[in-house]
Amino acid sequence: MSEFRGRIAELDILQKKFDTDGFQMIVIYGRRRIGKTELMNEFMRRQKCKTVSFTAVEQSEKDLLSIMTETVLASLAPELMDMVSFPDFEKLFEFIGKKAKEERIVFFIDEYPYLAKQCPYIHSVLQKTIDKVWKKTKLYFVLCGSLVAFMKDEVLAESAPLHGRTTLEFRLHPFDYRDTALFVPKYTSEEKAIVYGLTNGVAKYIEQFDPSKSLKQNIIEEYFSFGGYFTEEQVKTIVTNEKQNPALYNSIVSAIATGHTKNNEIASCVGMDDITYPLKVLQKAEIIERRIAGGPYYVINDSMLVFWFKYVNRAISLINAGKGEKYFKDCVEKQIHGFMGGVFEKMCKEYLFKKAGEAFYPIVTEIENYQRTILDENGKQKQIEIDILGKNGKKICIIGECKFQNEEVDKDDFDQFMEKVRSIDAKKPFVCFFSLSGYTKYVIDNSEGVQLLTIEDLYL
């Protein structure tokens, strides 16, 4: 059995609810492969009570009832196996309630949207059962789903039948950069960061990296080799799951990944006049995000998708022909640091949130990128871009720059940054610089009032 890593906060809150008397209803949702099932399996493994774990699949209602019945009986009443059946889910749920009257039982339904798809009335059945039966028991009931929009609209929304019955609900996010590093403990800090960028902290993706192999070998084998994990079918399914016209959605994500970020640019790239609806669908699925800085534009929320659509997608034919390794070494390897720029910014933001309120680090409620047009000393317009602008309400508390490059930060980079700092109307902000490769003597000697940080600091 593979070692379970991370998720300390999630396990703690699940345990806290478990230790609270009476009926509990927990809803966990989040994208596929993020580790929801593994989290619940680890949680149940730690309990000294009976557990029922049912995973819904795309089968008929009759089959699902039969499978769930077998699962419930095997865990709660094995002596009744092959002797008892239930006419419907309501009677099965009542049976579970009777068993949970005197003892704590965990009942976990995984991939709930598939059950609801085959049995549209299941929401109402659960509502009725919770109100009339389960609320008087010690049942610990967990619903889990990967279709984020469905879970939000059909389970958690105010208009949903189950609204108001949960005692805990949370979305499971990808691992942060520090927890991602737990999977490759012997890698350097730079290599750990790249693994984070290539996987976006998604548990299933991180698991594809064999820590006994080099970073380069893992990348070649899993992204640029025939039979690697990150195939066209595997990756594009993330974008097109449960969507009509999958080619359009993949084309939109590919356009954004390759630098076409404004609405008209994306539309032109995919050959459509109006892409408002598919953009909203991708936003609702939280695959892309709409931002406004110097005008609206779109970014992809998943750095793995950015990497795949930018560097792997265009080389599918070469990979299938066995030329993926050469393509990576000649055309991609030198661009990894450029790809990591945005990822490193994300890491630095995570770091500042983690350090907020400690020592000299200010408390911030939001950290964003900053773009602004100013007039230079000659009266000409000049675009100012700052990687990190941390705020507490309207007050600017942090101004920062991030450089993921092989060279030390030198005089030009530092002076340009300080010029941008002076253009921001902020009272005594915390000024910081994050660098992969350190700083020249000039920067160190002239850094009074600036916190100079390296990638090693992020992993301390």
Short mmCIF file of C-alpha atoms in Angstrom, two decimals:
data_model
loop_
_atom_site.label_atom_id
_atom_site.label_comp_id
_atom_site.label_asym_id
_atom_site.label_seq_id
_atom_site.Cartn_x
_atom_site.Cartn_y
_atom_site.Cartn_z
CA MET A 1 0.00 0.00 0.00
CA SER A 2 1.38 3.40 -0.99
CA GLU A 3 2.13 5.91 1.76
CA PHE A 4 -0.55 8.52 2.44
CA ARG A 5 0.83 12.06 2.36
CA GLY A 6 -0.50 15.47 3.32
CA ARG A 7 -4.17 16.40 3.89
CA ILE A 8 -3.57 16.99 7.60
CA ALA A 9 -6.16 19.78 7.92
CA GLU A 10 -8.79 17.79 6.03
CA LEU A 11 -8.27 14.66 8.11
CA ASP A 12 -8.44 16.74 11.30
CA ILE A 13 -11.79 18.33 10.45
CA LEU A 14 -13.25 14.98 9.32
CA GLN A 15 -12.13 13.46 12.64
CA LYS A 16 -13.58 16.37 14.61
CA LYS A 17 -16.98 15.78 13.02
CA PHE A 18 -16.64 12.03 13.59
CA ASP A 19 -16.03 12.64 17.29
CA THR A 20 -19.13 14.84 17.52
CA ASP A 21 -22.20 12.94 18.68
CA GLY A 22 -25.17 12.32 16.45
CA PHE A 23 -25.82 12.29 12.72
CA GLN A 24 -23.26 13.95 10.49
CA MET A 25 -23.53 14.68 6.77
CA ILE A 26 -20.33 15.59 4.96
CA VAL A 27 -20.08 16.75 1.34
CA ILE A 28 -16.67 16.66 -0.35
CA TYR A 29 -16.20 17.71 -3.95
CA GLY A 30 -13.35 18.51 -6.29
CA ARG A 31 -12.01 17.68 -9.71
CA ARG A 32 -11.06 14.16 -10.74
CA ARG A 33 -7.80 12.55 -9.62
CA ILE A 34 -7.28 15.09 -6.87
CA GLY A 35 -7.37 12.51 -4.08
CA LYS A 36 -10.91 12.62 -2.65
CA THR A 37 -11.28 8.83 -2.54
CA GLU A 38 -7.81 8.36 -1.06
CA LEU A 39 -8.62 10.95 1.62
CA MET A 40 -11.78 9.09 2.63
CA ASN A 41 -10.07 5.70 2.47
CA GLU A 42 -7.37 6.98 4.82
CA PHE A 43 -9.96 8.51 7.13
CA MET A 44 -11.98 5.28 7.28
CA ARG A 45 -8.83 3.23 7.81
CA ARG A 46 -8.19 5.21 10.98
CA GLN A 47 -11.65 4.54 12.47
CA LYS A 48 -12.62 1.62 14.71
CA CYS A 49 -16.15 1.30 13.43
CA LYS A 50 -18.04 -0.31 10.59
CA THR A 51 -17.67 1.46 7.25
CA VAL A 52 -19.59 1.21 4.00
CA SER A 53 -17.86 2.50 0.87
CA PHE A 54 -19.89 2.57 -2.34
CA THR A 55 -18.68 3.98 -5.64
CA ALA A 56 -21.36 4.85 -8.20
CA VAL A 57 -20.68 3.90 -11.82
CA GLU A 58 -22.50 4.46 -15.08
CA GLN A 59 -24.86 1.49 -14.83
CA SER A 60 -28.61 1.10 -14.63
CA GLU A 61 -30.58 2.00 -11.51
CA LYS A 62 -31.32 -1.69 -10.90
CA ASP A 63 -27.62 -2.57 -11.08
CA LEU A 64 -26.65 0.30 -8.77
CA LEU A 65 -29.22 -0.78 -6.19
CA SER A 66 -27.94 -4.36 -6.38
CA ILE A 67 -24.28 -3.31 -6.02
CA MET A 68 -25.04 -0.97 -3.12
CA THR A 69 -27.08 -3.68 -1.39
CA GLU A 70 -24.18 -6.13 -1.61
CA THR A 71 -21.76 -3.50 -0.32
CA VAL A 72 -23.99 -2.56 2.63
CA LEU A 73 -24.72 -6.15 3.64
CA ALA A 74 -21.07 -7.20 3.35
CA SER A 75 -20.11 -4.47 5.82
CA LEU A 76 -23.07 -4.33 8.18
CA ALA A 77 -24.77 -7.75 8.05
CA PRO A 78 -22.69 -10.37 6.23
CA GLU A 79 -24.91 -13.11 7.64
CA LEU A 80 -27.73 -11.77 5.44
CA MET A 81 -25.77 -11.88 2.18
CA ASP A 82 -27.78 -13.60 -0.59
CA MET A 83 -30.77 -13.74 1.74
CA VAL A 84 -32.04 -10.15 1.75
CA SER A 85 -32.86 -7.72 -1.03
CA PHE A 86 -34.46 -4.28 -1.05
CA PRO A 87 -37.14 -3.06 -3.49
CA ASP A 88 -35.70 0.45 -3.65
CA PHE A 89 -33.05 2.79 -2.24
CA GLU A 90 -35.42 4.15 0.40
CA LYS A 91 -35.77 0.75 2.08
CA LEU A 92 -32.01 0.18 1.85
CA PHE A 93 -31.33 3.56 3.46
CA GLU A 94 -33.83 2.76 6.24
CA PHE A 95 -31.92 -0.49 6.89
CA ILE A 96 -28.68 1.47 7.24
CA GLY A 97 -30.44 3.84 9.65
CA LYS A 98 -31.55 0.98 11.88
CA LYS A 99 -28.00 -0.36 12.05
CA ALA A 100 -26.68 3.10 12.97
CA LYS A 101 -29.08 3.70 15.86
CA GLU A 102 -26.74 2.28 18.47
CA GLU A 103 -23.30 2.53 16.88
CA ARG A 104 -21.29 4.92 14.73
CA ILE A 105 -21.25 3.80 11.08
CA VAL A 106 -19.54 5.56 8.19
CA PHE A 107 -21.55 5.45 4.94
CA PHE A 108 -19.52 6.83 2.03
CA ILE A 109 -21.03 7.33 -1.44
CA ASP A 110 -18.32 8.15 -3.98
CA GLU A 111 -19.02 9.68 -7.41
CA TYR A 112 -22.51 10.63 -6.29
CA PRO A 113 -23.35 12.46 -9.58
CA TYR A 114 -23.39 9.10 -11.42
CA LEU A 115 -25.94 7.74 -8.95
CA ALA A 116 -28.07 10.87 -9.31
CA LYS A 117 -27.84 10.67 -13.11
CA GLN A 118 -29.36 7.18 -13.16
CA CYS A 119 -31.76 7.86 -10.27
CA PRO A 120 -32.87 11.51 -10.57
CA TYR A 121 -35.14 11.14 -7.54
CA ILE A 122 -32.30 10.07 -5.22
CA HIS A 123 -31.93 13.63 -3.84
CA SER A 124 -35.51 13.54 -2.56
CA VAL A 125 -35.14 10.02 -1.18
CA LEU A 126 -32.07 11.09 0.78
CA GLN A 127 -33.82 14.24 1.99
CA LYS A 128 -36.74 12.21 3.29
CA THR A 129 -34.52 9.55 4.87
CA ILE A 130 -32.29 12.11 6.60
CA ASP A 131 -35.24 14.02 8.03
CA LYS A 132 -37.28 11.00 9.17
CA VAL A 133 -34.66 8.35 9.98
CA TRP A 134 -30.96 9.26 9.90
CA LYS A 135 -31.12 12.41 12.04
CA LYS A 136 -31.96 10.21 15.04
CA THR A 137 -28.95 7.92 14.45
CA LYS A 138 -25.17 7.92 14.77
CA LEU A 139 -24.64 7.69 11.02
CA TYR A 140 -21.63 9.49 9.54
CA PHE A 141 -22.78 10.04 5.96
CA VAL A 142 -20.36 11.28 3.28
CA LEU A 143 -21.25 12.32 -0.28
CA CYS A 144 -18.39 12.79 -2.70
CA GLY A 145 -18.34 13.96 -6.32
CA SER A 146 -15.95 15.00 -9.08
CA LEU A 147 -18.36 17.03 -11.20
CA VAL A 148 -17.85 20.36 -9.47
CA ALA A 149 -20.70 22.22 -11.17
CA PHE A 150 -23.14 19.40 -10.39
CA MET A 151 -22.15 19.25 -6.73
CA LYS A 152 -22.55 23.01 -6.38
CA ASP A 153 -25.86 23.24 -8.24
CA GLU A 154 -27.59 19.97 -7.33
CA VAL A 155 -26.31 19.26 -3.82
CA LEU A 156 -25.17 22.48 -2.15
CA ALA A 157 -27.33 25.16 -3.77
CA GLU A 158 -30.17 26.72 -1.76
CA SER A 159 -32.71 25.28 -4.19
CA ALA A 160 -31.32 21.73 -3.86
CA PRO A 161 -33.35 19.17 -1.81
CA LEU A 162 -30.34 18.39 0.41
CA HIS A 163 -29.59 22.03 1.23
CA GLY A 164 -29.31 22.75 4.93
CA ARG A 165 -28.69 19.15 5.96
CA THR A 166 -24.91 19.11 5.79
CA THR A 167 -22.77 19.55 8.89
CA LEU A 168 -19.57 19.96 6.86
CA GLU A 169 -18.90 20.72 3.24
CA PHE A 170 -15.63 21.50 1.53
CA ARG A 171 -13.92 21.45 -1.79
CA LEU A 172 -10.72 19.43 -1.97
CA HIS A 173 -8.05 21.48 -3.70
CA PRO A 174 -4.80 20.30 -5.29
CA PHE A 175 -1.80 19.90 -3.01
CA ASP A 176 0.19 23.07 -2.46
CA TYR A 177 3.84 23.15 -3.52
CA ARG A 178 5.07 22.02 -0.10
CA ASP A 179 2.86 18.93 0.08
CA THR A 180 3.69 18.11 -3.54
CA ALA A 181 7.35 18.00 -2.51
CA LEU A 182 6.57 15.15 -0.08
CA PHE A 183 6.21 12.80 -3.06
CA VAL A 184 9.76 13.49 -4.32
CA PRO A 185 11.71 14.11 -1.11
CA LYS A 186 15.21 13.64 -2.60
CA TYR A 187 14.74 16.10 -5.45
CA THR A 188 16.31 19.55 -5.23
CA SER A 189 14.08 22.51 -4.41
CA GLU A 190 14.14 23.54 -8.07
CA GLU A 191 13.13 20.04 -9.18
CA LYS A 192 10.35 19.89 -6.58
CA ALA A 193 9.00 23.18 -7.89
CA ILE A 194 9.01 21.88 -11.47
CA VAL A 195 7.12 18.75 -10.40
CA TYR A 196 4.54 21.05 -8.82
CA GLY A 197 4.27 23.03 -12.05
CA LEU A 198 3.96 19.94 -14.25
CA THR A 199 1.27 18.35 -12.06
CA ASN A 200 -0.57 21.36 -10.62
CA GLY A 201 -0.49 19.53 -7.29
CA VAL A 202 -3.01 16.90 -8.45
CA ALA A 203 -2.39 13.71 -6.50
CA LYS A 204 -2.79 11.24 -9.37
CA TYR A 205 -0.40 13.22 -11.56
CA ILE A 206 2.24 13.53 -8.85
CA GLU A 207 2.11 9.77 -8.33
CA GLN A 208 3.34 9.28 -11.91
CA PHE A 209 6.71 10.72 -10.89
CA ASP A 210 8.94 7.89 -9.72
CA PRO A 211 11.18 9.45 -7.04
CA SER A 212 13.92 6.93 -7.82
CA LYS A 213 14.25 8.34 -11.35
CA SER A 214 15.59 11.71 -12.42
CA LEU A 215 13.21 14.57 -13.12
CA LYS A 216 14.17 14.56 -16.80
CA GLN A 217 13.59 10.83 -17.11
CA ASN A 218 10.15 11.14 -15.52
CA ILE A 219 9.15 13.97 -17.85
CA ILE A 220 10.29 12.10 -20.95
CA GLU A 221 8.64 8.82 -19.94
CA GLU A 222 5.29 10.25 -18.81
CA TYR A 223 4.78 13.21 -21.18
CA PHE A 224 6.87 12.56 -24.27
CA SER A 225 6.82 8.77 -24.69
CA PHE A 226 4.28 6.50 -26.32
CA GLY A 227 2.46 4.79 -23.45
CA GLY A 228 3.18 7.56 -20.94
CA TYR A 229 0.48 8.55 -18.49
CA PHE A 230 -0.24 11.99 -19.97
CA THR A 231 -1.77 10.80 -23.24
CA GLU A 232 -4.02 12.84 -25.49
CA GLU A 233 -7.06 10.86 -24.30
CA GLN A 234 -6.13 11.21 -20.64
CA VAL A 235 -5.57 14.96 -20.67
CA LYS A 236 -8.30 16.10 -23.03
CA THR A 237 -10.90 14.21 -20.99
CA ILE A 238 -10.20 16.63 -18.14
CA VAL A 239 -11.42 19.49 -20.32
CA THR A 240 -14.28 17.76 -22.14
CA ASN A 241 -15.80 15.63 -19.39
CA GLU A 242 -19.61 15.80 -19.59
CA LYS A 243 -19.46 18.42 -22.37
CA GLN A 244 -20.90 18.40 -25.87
CA ASN A 245 -18.62 19.36 -28.76
CA PRO A 246 -15.39 18.33 -26.99
CA ALA A 247 -13.20 19.49 -29.89
CA LEU A 248 -14.33 23.10 -29.33
CA TYR A 249 -13.47 23.06 -25.63
CA ASN A 250 -10.05 21.54 -26.27
CA SER A 251 -9.41 24.15 -28.96
CA ILE A 252 -10.30 26.97 -26.57
CA VAL A 253 -7.96 25.68 -23.86
CA SER A 254 -5.22 25.14 -26.44
CA ALA A 255 -5.68 28.73 -27.69
CA ILE A 256 -5.36 30.18 -24.18
CA ALA A 257 -2.33 27.99 -23.39
CA THR A 258 -0.53 29.27 -26.48
CA GLY A 259 -1.03 32.94 -25.64
CA HIS A 260 -4.44 33.83 -27.11
CA THR A 261 -6.02 35.13 -23.93
CA LYS A 262 -8.54 37.78 -24.98
CA ASN A 263 -12.05 36.92 -26.16
CA ASN A 264 -11.54 38.05 -29.74
CA GLU A 265 -8.15 36.31 -29.94
CA ILE A 266 -9.61 33.03 -28.72
CA ALA A 267 -12.60 33.28 -31.06
CA SER A 268 -10.34 33.94 -34.04
CA CYS A 269 -8.06 31.05 -33.09
CA VAL A 270 -10.90 28.51 -32.84
CA GLY A 271 -12.79 29.90 -35.85
CA MET A 272 -16.01 31.03 -34.14
CA ASP A 273 -17.70 34.40 -33.88
CA ASP A 274 -19.26 33.91 -30.45
CA ILE A 275 -17.60 31.78 -27.77
CA THR A 276 -19.37 33.36 -24.78
CA TYR A 277 -21.18 30.17 -23.77
CA PRO A 278 -18.25 27.72 -23.92
CA LEU A 279 -16.08 30.22 -22.03
CA LYS A 280 -18.72 30.37 -19.28
CA VAL A 281 -18.88 26.56 -19.18
CA LEU A 282 -15.10 26.32 -18.76
CA GLN A 283 -15.22 29.01 -16.08
CA LYS A 284 -17.97 27.18 -14.20
CA ALA A 285 -15.89 23.99 -14.35
CA GLU A 286 -13.02 26.14 -12.99
CA ILE A 287 -10.70 25.10 -15.80
CA ILE A 288 -10.21 28.72 -16.84
CA GLU A 289 -10.49 32.01 -14.99
CA ARG A 290 -11.49 35.44 -16.25
CA ARG A 291 -9.31 38.28 -15.04
CA ILE A 292 -9.41 42.02 -15.60
CA ALA A 293 -6.15 43.97 -15.77
CA GLY A 294 -5.86 46.39 -18.65
CA GLY A 295 -8.98 44.72 -20.06
CA PRO A 296 -10.55 41.27 -19.58
CA TYR A 297 -8.53 38.17 -20.42
CA TYR A 298 -8.52 34.45 -19.59
CA VAL A 299 -6.00 32.17 -17.90
CA ILE A 300 -5.94 28.41 -17.37
CA ASN A 301 -6.17 27.42 -13.72
CA ASP A 302 -4.25 24.18 -14.16
CA SER A 303 -0.51 24.49 -14.89
CA MET A 304 -0.38 20.86 -16.08
CA LEU A 305 -2.90 21.72 -18.81
CA VAL A 306 -0.87 24.79 -19.74
CA PHE A 307 2.26 22.68 -20.15
CA TRP A 308 0.51 19.88 -22.01
CA PHE A 309 -1.38 22.05 -24.50
CA LYS A 310 1.60 24.34 -25.06
CA TYR A 311 4.36 21.76 -25.45
CA VAL A 312 2.96 18.22 -25.70
CA ASN A 313 -0.18 18.62 -27.79
CA ARG A 314 1.65 19.83 -30.89
CA ALA A 315 4.08 16.90 -30.72
CA ILE A 316 1.60 14.01 -30.52
CA SER A 317 2.62 12.64 -33.94
CA LEU A 318 6.32 12.83 -33.03
CA ILE A 319 5.68 11.10 -29.72
CA ASN A 320 3.72 8.32 -31.41
CA ALA A 321 6.61 7.94 -33.87
CA GLY A 322 9.07 7.45 -31.01
CA LYS A 323 10.70 10.87 -31.38
CA GLY A 324 9.32 12.42 -28.19
CA GLU A 325 12.58 12.31 -26.25
CA LYS A 326 14.50 14.14 -28.96
CA TYR A 327 11.70 16.68 -29.30
CA PHE A 328 11.80 17.33 -25.54
CA LYS A 329 15.57 17.76 -25.44
CA ASP A 330 15.73 19.97 -28.57
CA CYS A 331 12.53 22.02 -28.26
CA VAL A 332 11.13 21.93 -24.71
CA GLU A 333 13.83 21.43 -22.09
CA LYS A 334 15.26 24.93 -22.45
CA GLN A 335 11.78 26.44 -22.14
CA ILE A 336 10.93 24.85 -18.79
CA HIS A 337 12.10 27.88 -16.82
CA GLY A 338 9.96 30.17 -18.94
CA PHE A 339 6.93 27.95 -18.34
CA MET A 340 7.67 27.97 -14.61
CA GLY A 341 7.44 31.77 -14.33
CA GLY A 342 3.73 31.82 -13.58
CA VAL A 343 3.99 28.70 -11.41
CA PHE A 344 6.75 30.30 -9.32
CA GLU A 345 4.58 33.37 -8.79
CA LYS A 346 1.80 31.09 -7.52
CA MET A 347 4.25 29.39 -5.15
CA CYS A 348 5.43 32.73 -3.79
CA LYS A 349 1.84 33.80 -3.16
CA GLU A 350 1.19 30.54 -1.30
CA TYR A 351 4.32 31.21 0.75
CA LEU A 352 3.22 34.74 1.69
CA PHE A 353 -0.22 33.53 2.77
CA LYS A 354 1.42 30.80 4.86
CA LYS A 355 3.77 33.32 6.51
CA ALA A 356 1.11 36.03 7.02
CA GLY A 357 1.27 37.48 10.52
CA GLU A 358 4.55 35.74 11.38
CA ALA A 359 7.65 37.77 12.27
CA PHE A 360 7.81 40.74 9.87
CA TYR A 361 5.33 39.33 7.31
CA PRO A 362 2.12 41.40 7.12
CA ILE A 363 -1.35 39.89 7.09
CA VAL A 364 -2.92 40.04 3.64
CA THR A 365 -6.38 38.99 2.51
CA GLU A 366 -5.62 38.90 -1.21
CA ILE A 367 -2.57 38.76 -3.46
CA GLU A 368 -2.84 39.62 -7.12
CA ASN A 369 -0.83 40.56 -10.18
CA TYR A 370 -0.76 44.27 -10.91
CA GLN A 371 -0.81 46.07 -14.24
CA ARG A 372 -1.02 49.79 -14.70
CA THR A 373 -0.15 52.39 -17.31
CA ILE A 374 1.80 55.41 -16.03
CA LEU A 375 3.60 58.38 -17.57
CA ASP A 376 7.41 58.27 -17.51
CA GLU A 377 9.73 61.24 -17.00
CA ASN A 378 9.27 62.17 -20.68
CA GLY A 379 5.48 62.15 -20.45
CA LYS A 380 5.15 58.92 -22.43
CA GLN A 381 2.87 56.07 -21.41
CA LYS A 382 4.63 53.17 -19.75
CA GLN A 383 3.20 49.80 -18.73
CA ILE A 384 3.96 48.74 -15.15
CA GLU A 385 3.61 45.05 -14.25
CA ILE A 386 4.20 43.71 -10.75
CA ASP A 387 4.09 40.00 -9.92
CA ILE A 388 2.84 40.33 -6.37
CA LEU A 389 0.59 42.99 -4.87
CA GLY A 390 -0.72 41.95 -1.46
CA LYS A 391 -3.61 43.79 0.14
CA ASN A 392 -5.51 43.83 3.40
CA GLY A 393 -8.77 45.36 2.31
CA LYS A 394 -7.76 48.39 0.25
CA LYS A 395 -4.39 48.82 1.93
CA ILE A 396 -1.38 47.69 -0.09
CA CYS A 397 0.83 45.68 2.28
CA ILE A 398 3.18 43.69 0.02
CA ILE A 399 4.96 44.43 -3.24
CA GLY A 400 7.01 41.60 -4.70
CA GLU A 401 8.84 40.29 -7.76
CA CYS A 402 9.54 36.66 -8.78
CA LYS A 403 12.33 35.37 -11.05
CA PHE A 404 12.61 31.69 -11.96
CA GLN A 405 15.78 31.84 -14.01
CA ASN A 406 19.24 30.26 -14.00
CA GLU A 407 21.03 33.57 -13.55
CA GLU A 408 21.33 35.54 -10.32
CA VAL A 409 19.12 38.60 -10.07
CA ASP A 410 21.36 41.47 -11.18
CA LYS A 411 21.47 45.25 -11.03
CA ASP A 412 19.11 45.79 -13.98
CA ASP A 413 16.38 43.47 -12.67
CA PHE A 414 16.62 44.89 -9.17
CA ASP A 415 16.68 48.56 -10.18
CA GLN A 416 13.74 48.10 -12.54
CA PHE A 417 11.79 46.46 -9.73
CA MET A 418 12.58 49.25 -7.28
CA GLU A 419 11.47 51.81 -9.85
CA LYS A 420 8.13 50.01 -10.07
CA VAL A 421 7.87 49.93 -6.27
CA ARG A 422 8.29 53.69 -6.15
CA SER A 423 5.44 54.11 -8.64
CA ILE A 424 2.97 52.42 -6.27
CA ASP A 425 1.10 54.65 -3.83
CA ALA A 426 1.61 52.58 -0.69
CA LYS A 427 2.65 53.52 2.86
CA LYS A 428 5.61 51.45 4.11
CA PRO A 429 4.80 48.25 2.22
CA PHE A 430 6.68 45.00 2.80
CA VAL A 431 8.94 44.72 -0.27
CA CYS A 432 10.27 41.30 -1.25
CA PHE A 433 12.09 39.60 -4.11
CA PHE A 434 11.96 35.85 -4.84
CA SER A 435 14.74 34.31 -6.92
CA LEU A 436 15.55 30.78 -8.06
CA SER A 437 19.28 31.40 -8.37
CA GLY A 438 20.08 34.04 -5.78
CA TYR A 439 21.42 37.59 -6.15
CA THR A 440 24.54 39.41 -7.26
CA LYS A 441 26.68 41.33 -4.78
CA TYR A 442 25.26 44.62 -6.05
CA VAL A 443 21.71 43.53 -5.22
CA ILE A 444 22.69 42.25 -1.78
CA ASP A 445 24.57 45.46 -0.98
CA ASN A 446 21.68 47.67 -2.09
CA SER A 447 18.77 45.66 -0.69
CA GLU A 448 18.11 47.63 2.48
CA GLY A 449 14.37 47.50 3.14
CA VAL A 450 13.90 44.61 0.71
CA GLN A 451 13.54 40.98 1.80
CA LEU A 452 15.64 38.82 -0.54
CA LEU A 453 14.33 35.25 -0.71
CA THR A 454 15.43 32.19 -2.64
CA ILE A 455 13.58 29.03 -3.58
CA GLU A 456 15.26 27.31 -0.63
CA ASP A 457 13.41 29.69 1.72
CA LEU A 458 10.09 28.51 0.31
CA TYR A 459 10.81 24.95 1.45
CA LEU A 460 12.12 25.70 4.95
#
